[in-house]
Amino acid sequence: MTWLAHEWRLLWRSRLAMAGLLLLLILSTLAVGSGLSEVSRQQQTIARLADLQRQELATQQPKLTHEGDAGTVAYYTFLGTWDEPSDAAFLALGLRDAAPYVLRVRALALQAQLHDGEVFNPELALAGRFDFAFVLVYLAPLILIALLYDLVSGERHAGRLATLLALPGAARGLWVRRAALRAALVFACLCLPMLGGALASGMSAATCAVVLVTVFTYVAFWSGLALIVATRGYSSIANATALMGCWAVLTLVLPTVGNAVLAQSVPVCQGVELMLAQRQAVHGAWDLPREDTMQQFFRTHPQWQHTAPLPAGFHWKWYYAFQQQGDESVAPQVAAYREGLLARQRWSKRLGWLLPGVGVQAILHRTAATDLLAQLSYQDAIAAFHAQLRTHYYPYLFNEIHFGADDFAQLPRFQPARADGVVPSVSLLALTLVAGLAAMLGMCAGRQTER
């Protein structure tokens, strides 16, 4: 291991290299700390809202059940739903930074409630969250470029290259060893804070292993690419320019172009458009004949068609019937909206097979359960809970049964599913293949330089 001690001494004397590694360690630590802080804040928000929910229901129950009117209870009673962050969410916050992770719903039309929380400041969302995924995808390659761009040209400029290559056997694999040491230190600067965050959050060993493999392959890709360029015999400025160009193209230009192409090829309406369409259908029902509305409702819900006819004036069962019809009227748009989002997700995943930065983000977000699939799963859970609410209220509404305190206590409560990420094996395999190819070509280039 003499060569390792020697290379370490050389690296230790380089203030620029050590400053770069220290900067990466600090940024990784800050990103992990920021992610843990954000996840803790979301968990505290969920717990605080759950307490407030219990207090609100305890206060409302005597007032709402005094008249025994189920329609009044259903209209004024909001019940909380929430999406617990996974133990790996601190690494890549993904859509949890923009989409709601807490939503209170009631038995009215669902789509307006689902998409009412979509509104956020787009300028703030554009900058993205400073998390571990950001440091890994965008900043770690820059540190690797700074460490490796003058691997050969720096020795040539110092007048030591000919001497190094003339040493019998000592120079064999010299550039590969130097690049491997620098890549290993970058890997350590990224993973040590990540492992600390994993211990703090209780992340599972399997998830931790997936993240380590992802970091290793991404570092190997950029190390191999930098080694290919650095051993081409160009000047340090040319090497730095070429590597910075690769970084800009692979992490900024091509992903942006890919997203633009996807947006044009797979058009998707916004959730707020679904909300407006559903509200127009609901508001328009006030001007329609009530019997027509009820007959249309009974065609899809025949179990209530033999209940008592509508009395004169307002009645809650007519009100909730056209609320549900409002949801059903936009069902095709909702299906198209979700299919469009999933199509974009599939193509983004395929883009990640070619672009390592996109692939790393897809792997981390899927592993952390913070991607689109996790958000749609939360919406599905809300929809299932909302269906339970309707099922609970409808017998009281259509049979005109008194709704008492005991019935209020038996209202359904939201049961969140455990937020476990899934290992994206195909994306991980594609990233490993691309990184392995880049590393192999880099090693070959490093050895050819010696001849």
Short mmCIF file of C-alpha atoms in Angstrom, two decimals:
data_model
loop_
_atom_site.label_atom_id
_atom_site.label_comp_id
_atom_site.label_asym_id
_atom_site.label_seq_id
_atom_site.Cartn_x
_atom_site.Cartn_y
_atom_site.Cartn_z
CA MET A 1 0.00 0.00 0.00
CA THR A 2 3.01 2.27 -0.42
CA TRP A 3 1.49 3.82 -3.51
CA LEU A 4 -1.64 4.75 -1.56
CA ALA A 5 0.32 6.58 1.14
CA HIS A 6 2.37 8.33 -1.53
CA GLU A 7 -0.68 9.42 -3.51
CA TRP A 8 -2.37 10.58 -0.32
CA ARG A 9 0.63 12.75 0.58
CA LEU A 10 0.55 14.32 -2.87
CA LEU A 11 -3.16 14.96 -2.59
CA TRP A 12 -2.80 16.34 0.93
CA ARG A 13 -0.32 18.95 -0.33
CA SER A 14 -2.84 20.19 -2.92
CA ARG A 15 -4.81 22.88 -1.14
CA LEU A 16 -7.30 23.17 -4.01
CA ALA A 17 -8.07 19.45 -3.96
CA MET A 18 -8.50 19.30 -0.20
CA ALA A 19 -10.64 22.45 -0.25
CA GLY A 20 -12.87 20.85 -2.88
CA LEU A 21 -13.29 17.66 -0.85
CA LEU A 22 -13.96 19.62 2.33
CA LEU A 23 -16.52 21.75 0.48
CA LEU A 24 -18.28 18.62 -0.80
CA LEU A 25 -18.33 17.12 2.70
CA ILE A 26 -19.85 20.32 4.10
CA LEU A 27 -22.44 20.54 1.33
CA SER A 28 -23.41 16.89 1.77
CA THR A 29 -23.74 17.37 5.51
CA LEU A 30 -25.86 20.49 5.04
CA ALA A 31 -28.06 18.72 2.48
CA VAL A 32 -28.64 15.74 4.74
CA GLY A 33 -29.31 18.02 7.70
CA SER A 34 -31.70 20.12 5.64
CA GLY A 35 -33.54 17.00 4.48
CA LEU A 36 -33.83 15.61 8.01
CA SER A 37 -35.07 18.99 9.24
CA GLU A 38 -37.71 19.19 6.51
CA VAL A 39 -38.91 15.62 7.16
CA SER A 40 -39.08 16.37 10.90
CA ARG A 41 -41.07 19.52 10.17
CA GLN A 42 -43.53 17.57 8.05
CA GLN A 43 -43.91 14.90 10.74
CA GLN A 44 -44.53 17.58 13.38
CA THR A 45 -47.09 19.24 11.11
CA ILE A 46 -48.93 15.94 10.66
CA ALA A 47 -48.93 15.29 14.42
CA ARG A 48 -50.04 18.85 15.23
CA LEU A 49 -52.88 18.72 12.71
CA ALA A 50 -54.00 15.35 14.11
CA ASP A 51 -54.30 16.92 17.58
CA LEU A 52 -56.18 19.90 16.19
CA GLN A 53 -58.46 17.52 14.30
CA ARG A 54 -59.38 15.67 17.49
CA GLN A 55 -60.09 18.93 19.32
CA GLU A 56 -62.19 20.24 16.44
CA LEU A 57 -64.30 17.09 16.21
CA ALA A 58 -64.85 17.07 19.99
CA THR A 59 -66.06 20.68 19.79
CA GLN A 60 -68.22 20.17 16.71
CA GLN A 61 -69.91 16.93 17.70
CA PRO A 62 -72.56 18.37 20.13
CA LYS A 63 -73.40 21.21 17.73
CA LEU A 64 -73.63 19.15 14.54
CA THR A 65 -75.53 16.18 15.99
CA HIS A 66 -78.01 18.31 17.92
CA GLU A 67 -80.52 18.26 15.05
CA GLY A 68 -79.63 14.70 13.99
CA ASP A 69 -79.24 15.82 10.35
CA ALA A 70 -76.65 13.72 8.54
CA GLY A 71 -76.43 16.23 5.67
CA THR A 72 -75.36 19.01 8.01
CA VAL A 73 -72.78 16.78 9.67
CA ALA A 74 -71.36 15.69 6.29
CA TYR A 75 -71.19 19.28 5.06
CA TYR A 76 -69.35 20.81 8.03
CA THR A 77 -67.15 17.90 9.11
CA PHE A 78 -63.66 17.86 7.63
CA LEU A 79 -61.52 14.81 8.26
CA GLY A 80 -57.76 14.75 7.90
CA THR A 81 -55.64 12.65 5.57
CA TRP A 82 -51.87 12.65 5.49
CA ASP A 83 -48.92 11.12 3.68
CA GLU A 84 -46.20 10.05 6.12
CA PRO A 85 -42.64 10.58 4.81
CA SER A 86 -40.56 7.46 4.38
CA ASP A 87 -37.35 6.91 6.30
CA ALA A 88 -35.39 7.81 3.14
CA ALA A 89 -37.38 10.93 2.24
CA PHE A 90 -34.66 13.21 3.64
CA LEU A 91 -32.38 12.19 0.74
CA ALA A 92 -34.69 13.32 -2.07
CA LEU A 93 -37.81 15.29 -1.15
CA GLY A 94 -39.16 15.22 -4.69
CA LEU A 95 -42.84 16.12 -5.02
CA ARG A 96 -43.26 16.41 -1.25
CA ASP A 97 -41.77 19.88 -1.72
CA ALA A 98 -44.61 21.03 -3.99
CA ALA A 99 -47.60 18.68 -3.61
CA PRO A 100 -49.68 18.63 -0.40
CA TYR A 101 -48.83 15.90 2.09
CA VAL A 102 -51.79 16.79 4.34
CA LEU A 103 -55.34 17.25 3.08
CA ARG A 104 -58.66 17.58 4.91
CA VAL A 105 -61.66 16.24 3.01
CA ARG A 106 -65.40 16.06 3.49
CA ALA A 107 -68.19 14.20 1.71
CA LEU A 108 -68.64 16.77 -1.07
CA ALA A 109 -67.26 16.36 -4.60
CA LEU A 110 -63.73 15.00 -4.37
CA GLN A 111 -61.81 16.35 -7.38
CA ALA A 112 -62.05 19.98 -6.30
CA GLN A 113 -60.69 19.01 -2.89
CA LEU A 114 -57.86 16.90 -4.34
CA HIS A 115 -56.53 19.61 -6.61
CA ASP A 116 -57.34 22.66 -4.54
CA GLY A 117 -53.92 22.35 -2.86
CA GLU A 118 -51.97 22.28 -6.12
CA VAL A 119 -51.51 26.01 -6.13
CA PHE A 120 -48.00 26.99 -5.07
CA ASN A 121 -45.47 29.61 -5.96
CA PRO A 122 -43.90 28.37 -9.23
CA GLU A 123 -40.89 30.63 -8.80
CA LEU A 124 -40.02 28.97 -5.49
CA ALA A 125 -40.58 25.50 -6.92
CA LEU A 126 -38.33 26.28 -9.90
CA ALA A 127 -35.26 26.56 -7.73
CA GLY A 128 -35.86 23.10 -6.25
CA ARG A 129 -34.95 21.84 -2.83
CA PHE A 130 -31.34 21.68 -1.62
CA ASP A 131 -31.19 18.02 -0.70
CA PHE A 132 -28.80 15.12 -1.02
CA ALA A 133 -30.03 14.28 -4.53
CA PHE A 134 -29.19 17.83 -5.66
CA VAL A 135 -25.66 17.64 -4.21
CA LEU A 136 -25.06 14.23 -5.76
CA VAL A 137 -26.43 14.95 -9.23
CA TYR A 138 -25.22 18.52 -9.78
CA LEU A 139 -22.36 19.34 -7.40
CA ALA A 140 -20.44 16.09 -6.97
CA PRO A 141 -19.49 15.93 -10.71
CA LEU A 142 -18.05 19.45 -10.46
CA ILE A 143 -15.80 18.41 -7.58
CA LEU A 144 -14.69 15.32 -9.50
CA ILE A 145 -13.91 17.46 -12.55
CA ALA A 146 -11.86 19.85 -10.38
CA LEU A 147 -9.90 16.90 -8.96
CA LEU A 148 -9.26 15.07 -12.22
CA TYR A 149 -9.15 17.52 -15.13
CA ASP A 150 -5.36 18.14 -14.88
CA LEU A 151 -4.40 14.65 -13.82
CA VAL A 152 -1.94 14.29 -16.71
CA SER A 153 -1.65 17.84 -18.02
CA GLY A 154 -0.69 19.09 -14.56
CA GLU A 155 2.29 16.71 -14.45
CA ARG A 156 3.25 17.77 -17.96
CA HIS A 157 3.08 21.43 -17.02
CA ALA A 158 5.25 20.77 -13.94
CA GLY A 159 7.81 18.93 -16.07
CA ARG A 160 7.39 15.59 -14.25
CA LEU A 161 5.43 13.63 -16.84
CA ALA A 162 8.39 12.20 -18.77
CA THR A 163 10.06 11.11 -15.53
CA LEU A 164 6.93 9.42 -14.27
CA LEU A 165 6.40 7.51 -17.50
CA ALA A 166 10.05 6.50 -17.62
CA LEU A 167 9.98 4.79 -14.23
CA PRO A 168 10.06 1.03 -14.82
CA GLY A 169 6.80 -0.48 -13.65
CA ALA A 170 6.19 2.25 -11.11
CA ALA A 171 3.98 4.24 -13.47
CA ARG A 172 1.80 1.27 -14.45
CA GLY A 173 -1.78 2.22 -13.66
CA LEU A 174 -0.62 5.53 -12.20
CA TRP A 175 -3.54 7.60 -13.53
CA VAL A 176 -6.08 4.94 -12.66
CA ARG A 177 -4.77 4.76 -9.07
CA ARG A 178 -4.80 8.52 -8.68
CA ALA A 179 -8.28 8.80 -10.14
CA ALA A 180 -9.52 5.91 -7.96
CA LEU A 181 -8.19 7.56 -4.79
CA ARG A 182 -9.87 10.86 -5.61
CA ALA A 183 -13.12 9.13 -6.56
CA ALA A 184 -13.03 7.13 -3.32
CA LEU A 185 -12.63 10.33 -1.30
CA VAL A 186 -15.54 11.94 -3.15
CA PHE A 187 -17.60 8.82 -2.47
CA ALA A 188 -16.70 9.04 1.22
CA CYS A 189 -17.60 12.76 1.40
CA LEU A 190 -21.02 11.95 -0.03
CA CYS A 191 -21.76 8.77 1.90
CA LEU A 192 -20.53 9.59 5.41
CA PRO A 193 -23.21 12.29 5.95
CA MET A 194 -25.76 10.07 4.22
CA LEU A 195 -25.00 7.20 6.58
CA GLY A 196 -25.34 9.54 9.55
CA GLY A 197 -28.75 10.63 8.27
CA ALA A 198 -29.72 7.00 7.69
CA LEU A 199 -28.93 6.17 11.32
CA ALA A 200 -30.89 9.19 12.53
CA SER A 201 -33.96 8.36 10.44
CA GLY A 202 -33.87 4.59 10.96
CA MET A 203 -33.48 3.86 7.27
CA SER A 204 -33.47 0.15 6.44
CA ALA A 205 -30.26 -1.62 5.44
CA ALA A 206 -31.72 -2.57 2.04
CA THR A 207 -32.60 1.05 1.22
CA CYS A 208 -29.21 2.17 2.46
CA ALA A 209 -27.52 -0.37 0.18
CA VAL A 210 -29.47 0.88 -2.85
CA VAL A 211 -28.41 4.46 -2.13
CA LEU A 212 -24.76 3.45 -1.68
CA VAL A 213 -24.79 1.56 -4.97
CA THR A 214 -26.39 4.55 -6.70
CA VAL A 215 -23.78 6.96 -5.35
CA PHE A 216 -20.95 4.58 -6.23
CA THR A 217 -22.09 4.10 -9.82
CA TYR A 218 -22.64 7.83 -10.37
CA VAL A 219 -19.18 8.66 -9.00
CA ALA A 220 -17.70 5.87 -11.14
CA PHE A 221 -19.38 7.30 -14.26
CA TRP A 222 -17.99 10.79 -13.80
CA SER A 223 -14.56 9.48 -12.74
CA GLY A 224 -14.37 7.34 -15.88
CA LEU A 225 -15.48 10.22 -18.09
CA ALA A 226 -12.96 12.59 -16.49
CA LEU A 227 -10.19 10.03 -16.88
CA ILE A 228 -11.01 9.60 -20.58
CA VAL A 229 -10.73 13.36 -21.17
CA ALA A 230 -7.75 13.95 -18.87
CA THR A 231 -5.61 11.32 -20.60
CA ARG A 232 -6.21 12.60 -24.14
CA GLY A 233 -3.06 14.75 -24.05
CA TYR A 234 -4.76 18.14 -24.24
CA SER A 235 -3.99 21.15 -22.07
CA SER A 236 -5.58 21.66 -18.66
CA ILE A 237 -7.81 24.44 -20.00
CA ALA A 238 -9.03 22.23 -22.85
CA ASN A 239 -9.72 19.36 -20.45
CA ALA A 240 -11.63 21.59 -18.04
CA THR A 241 -13.65 23.11 -20.88
CA ALA A 242 -14.52 19.71 -22.32
CA LEU A 243 -15.56 18.26 -18.95
CA MET A 244 -17.62 21.32 -18.03
CA GLY A 245 -19.32 21.02 -21.41
CA CYS A 246 -20.12 17.37 -20.68
CA TRP A 247 -21.50 18.34 -17.27
CA ALA A 248 -23.71 21.07 -18.75
CA VAL A 249 -25.01 18.83 -21.54
CA LEU A 250 -25.64 15.74 -19.40
CA THR A 251 -27.12 17.42 -16.32
CA LEU A 252 -28.76 20.57 -17.70
CA VAL A 253 -29.25 20.71 -21.46
CA LEU A 254 -30.38 17.20 -22.37
CA PRO A 255 -32.72 16.76 -19.34
CA THR A 256 -34.29 20.15 -20.10
CA VAL A 257 -34.70 19.30 -23.77
CA GLY A 258 -36.10 15.91 -22.83
CA ASN A 259 -38.68 17.47 -20.51
CA ALA A 260 -39.66 19.97 -23.20
CA VAL A 261 -40.10 17.18 -25.76
CA LEU A 262 -42.14 15.15 -23.28
CA ALA A 263 -44.35 18.14 -22.50
CA GLN A 264 -45.06 18.58 -26.20
CA SER A 265 -45.43 14.88 -27.02
CA VAL A 266 -47.55 13.92 -24.01
CA PRO A 267 -49.83 16.88 -23.25
CA VAL A 268 -51.43 16.73 -19.79
CA CYS A 269 -54.07 19.08 -18.45
CA GLN A 270 -53.46 20.67 -15.06
CA GLY A 271 -55.19 19.50 -11.91
CA VAL A 272 -56.73 22.92 -11.51
CA GLU A 273 -58.52 22.39 -14.83
CA LEU A 274 -60.11 19.24 -13.41
CA MET A 275 -61.16 21.21 -10.36
CA LEU A 276 -62.78 23.92 -12.49
CA ALA A 277 -64.56 21.38 -14.72
CA GLN A 278 -65.93 19.53 -11.71
CA ARG A 279 -67.07 22.76 -10.05
CA GLN A 280 -68.84 23.88 -13.21
CA ALA A 281 -70.71 20.56 -13.30
CA VAL A 282 -71.69 20.89 -9.64
CA HIS A 283 -72.74 24.54 -9.87
CA GLY A 284 -74.70 23.85 -13.05
CA ALA A 285 -76.74 21.20 -11.21
CA TRP A 286 -78.49 23.93 -9.17
CA ASP A 287 -80.25 25.06 -12.37
CA LEU A 288 -81.33 21.58 -13.48
CA PRO A 289 -84.65 19.90 -12.53
CA ARG A 290 -84.09 18.00 -9.28
CA GLU A 291 -85.94 14.89 -10.47
CA ASP A 292 -83.73 14.67 -13.56
CA THR A 293 -80.66 14.82 -11.34
CA MET A 294 -82.00 12.09 -9.06
CA GLN A 295 -82.95 9.80 -11.95
CA GLN A 296 -79.49 10.18 -13.41
CA PHE A 297 -77.98 9.42 -10.01
CA PHE A 298 -80.16 6.33 -9.56
CA ARG A 299 -78.93 4.87 -12.85
CA THR A 300 -75.44 4.48 -11.38
CA HIS A 301 -76.58 3.96 -7.76
CA PRO A 302 -79.74 1.84 -8.02
CA GLN A 303 -79.61 0.80 -4.37
CA TRP A 304 -81.16 4.19 -3.41
CA GLN A 305 -83.87 4.48 -6.08
CA HIS A 306 -86.65 3.05 -3.90
CA THR A 307 -86.15 5.53 -1.08
CA ALA A 308 -88.66 8.27 -0.34
CA PRO A 309 -89.20 10.87 -3.11
CA LEU A 310 -87.80 14.35 -2.74
CA PRO A 311 -89.94 16.67 -0.62
CA ALA A 312 -90.59 20.26 -1.60
CA GLY A 313 -87.63 22.56 -1.11
CA PHE A 314 -84.02 21.74 -0.46
CA HIS A 315 -82.99 18.22 0.56
CA TRP A 316 -79.49 16.96 1.37
CA LYS A 317 -79.75 13.74 -0.63
CA TRP A 318 -80.32 15.75 -3.82
CA TYR A 319 -77.37 17.95 -2.87
CA TYR A 320 -74.99 15.02 -2.32
CA ALA A 321 -76.30 13.23 -5.42
CA PHE A 322 -75.22 16.06 -7.72
CA GLN A 323 -71.96 16.39 -5.81
CA GLN A 324 -71.13 12.78 -6.69
CA GLN A 325 -72.34 13.30 -10.24
CA GLY A 326 -69.89 16.19 -10.48
CA ASP A 327 -67.06 13.74 -9.76
CA GLU A 328 -68.43 11.18 -12.19
CA SER A 329 -68.81 13.80 -14.95
CA VAL A 330 -65.03 14.45 -14.96
CA ALA A 331 -64.01 10.81 -14.53
CA PRO A 332 -62.77 10.51 -18.17
CA GLN A 333 -60.68 13.68 -17.76
CA VAL A 334 -59.28 12.35 -14.47
CA ALA A 335 -58.32 9.06 -16.12
CA ALA A 336 -56.68 10.89 -19.02
CA TYR A 337 -54.87 13.21 -16.59
CA ARG A 338 -53.43 10.31 -14.61
CA GLU A 339 -52.53 8.33 -17.73
CA GLY A 340 -50.74 11.37 -19.15
CA LEU A 341 -48.74 11.82 -15.95
CA LEU A 342 -47.83 8.14 -15.86
CA ALA A 343 -46.81 8.23 -19.53
CA ARG A 344 -44.46 11.12 -18.82
CA GLN A 345 -43.13 9.22 -15.82
CA ARG A 346 -42.42 6.17 -17.95
CA TRP A 347 -40.58 8.19 -20.60
CA SER A 348 -38.62 10.10 -17.95
CA LYS A 349 -37.57 6.75 -16.51
CA ARG A 350 -36.40 5.63 -19.96
CA LEU A 351 -34.53 8.90 -20.40
CA GLY A 352 -32.74 8.05 -17.16
CA TRP A 353 -31.39 4.89 -18.77
CA LEU A 354 -29.29 7.11 -21.05
CA LEU A 355 -28.66 10.16 -18.84
CA PRO A 356 -27.05 9.16 -15.52
CA GLY A 357 -28.18 12.34 -13.73
CA VAL A 358 -31.82 11.74 -14.61
CA GLY A 359 -31.43 8.06 -13.70
CA VAL A 360 -29.98 8.89 -10.28
CA GLN A 361 -32.83 11.26 -9.51
CA ALA A 362 -35.40 8.66 -10.58
CA ILE A 363 -33.76 5.99 -8.40
CA LEU A 364 -33.50 8.21 -5.31
CA HIS A 365 -37.05 9.56 -5.63
CA ARG A 366 -38.51 6.07 -6.12
CA THR A 367 -36.47 4.66 -3.24
CA ALA A 368 -37.54 7.55 -1.01
CA ALA A 369 -41.21 7.29 -2.14
CA THR A 370 -41.29 10.97 -3.08
CA ASP A 371 -41.97 10.67 -6.81
CA LEU A 372 -45.13 10.91 -8.90
CA LEU A 373 -46.13 7.30 -8.21
CA ALA A 374 -46.04 7.97 -4.47
CA GLN A 375 -48.14 11.12 -4.91
CA LEU A 376 -50.74 9.27 -7.00
CA SER A 377 -50.81 6.49 -4.41
CA TYR A 378 -51.63 9.09 -1.75
CA GLN A 379 -54.44 10.46 -3.94
CA ASP A 380 -55.77 6.91 -4.35
CA ALA A 381 -55.79 6.50 -0.57
CA ILE A 382 -57.72 9.78 -0.24
CA ALA A 383 -60.24 8.63 -2.86
CA ALA A 384 -60.76 5.32 -1.03
CA PHE A 385 -61.27 7.15 2.26
CA HIS A 386 -63.68 9.58 0.61
CA ALA A 387 -65.69 6.61 -0.71
CA GLN A 388 -65.88 5.28 2.86
CA LEU A 389 -67.29 8.64 3.98
CA ARG A 390 -70.01 8.55 1.34
CA THR A 391 -70.84 4.95 2.20
CA HIS A 392 -71.16 5.94 5.85
CA TYR A 393 -73.39 8.97 5.27
CA TYR A 394 -75.68 7.77 2.45
CA PRO A 395 -77.87 5.38 4.52
CA TYR A 396 -78.65 8.28 6.90
CA LEU A 397 -79.30 10.70 4.01
CA PHE A 398 -81.45 8.54 1.73
CA ASN A 399 -83.33 6.70 4.50
CA GLU A 400 -83.61 9.90 6.55
CA ILE A 401 -82.22 8.27 9.70
CA HIS A 402 -81.39 10.37 12.73
CA PHE A 403 -77.61 10.98 12.97
CA GLY A 404 -76.60 10.93 16.64
CA ALA A 405 -73.46 11.21 18.73
CA ASP A 406 -72.74 7.47 18.42
CA ASP A 407 -72.94 7.70 14.64
CA PHE A 408 -70.59 10.67 14.70
CA ALA A 409 -68.08 8.67 16.77
CA GLN A 410 -68.18 5.91 14.16
CA LEU A 411 -67.14 8.18 11.30
CA PRO A 412 -64.34 6.57 9.26
CA ARG A 413 -60.80 7.61 10.11
CA PHE A 414 -58.03 7.79 7.55
CA GLN A 415 -55.48 4.98 7.81
CA PRO A 416 -52.29 5.92 5.92
CA ALA A 417 -50.35 3.22 4.15
CA ARG A 418 -46.74 2.76 5.14
CA ALA A 419 -44.57 4.93 2.89
CA ASP A 420 -42.03 2.38 1.73
CA GLY A 421 -39.99 3.02 -1.37
CA VAL A 422 -39.50 0.44 -4.09
CA VAL A 423 -36.13 -0.51 -5.53
CA PRO A 424 -36.17 0.51 -9.23
CA SER A 425 -34.12 -2.45 -10.35
CA VAL A 426 -34.25 -1.69 -14.09
CA SER A 427 -33.10 1.91 -13.61
CA LEU A 428 -30.39 0.78 -11.23
CA LEU A 429 -29.17 -1.84 -13.69
CA ALA A 430 -29.10 0.70 -16.54
CA LEU A 431 -27.14 3.17 -14.42
CA THR A 432 -24.69 0.44 -13.44
CA LEU A 433 -24.13 -0.54 -17.07
CA VAL A 434 -23.55 3.04 -18.21
CA ALA A 435 -21.24 3.76 -15.28
CA GLY A 436 -19.39 0.49 -15.77
CA LEU A 437 -18.80 1.28 -19.43
CA ALA A 438 -17.52 4.79 -18.63
CA ALA A 439 -15.24 3.46 -15.87
CA MET A 440 -13.86 0.71 -18.10
CA LEU A 441 -13.12 3.13 -20.95
CA GLY A 442 -11.50 5.49 -18.45
CA MET A 443 -9.24 2.73 -17.11
CA CYS A 444 -8.25 1.72 -20.62
CA ALA A 445 -7.48 5.32 -21.51
CA GLY A 446 -5.39 5.70 -18.37
CA ARG A 447 -3.28 2.65 -19.16
CA GLN A 448 -2.81 3.62 -22.83
CA THR A 449 -1.29 6.92 -21.77
CA GLU A 450 1.64 5.09 -20.22
CA ARG A 451 2.72 3.43 -23.44
#
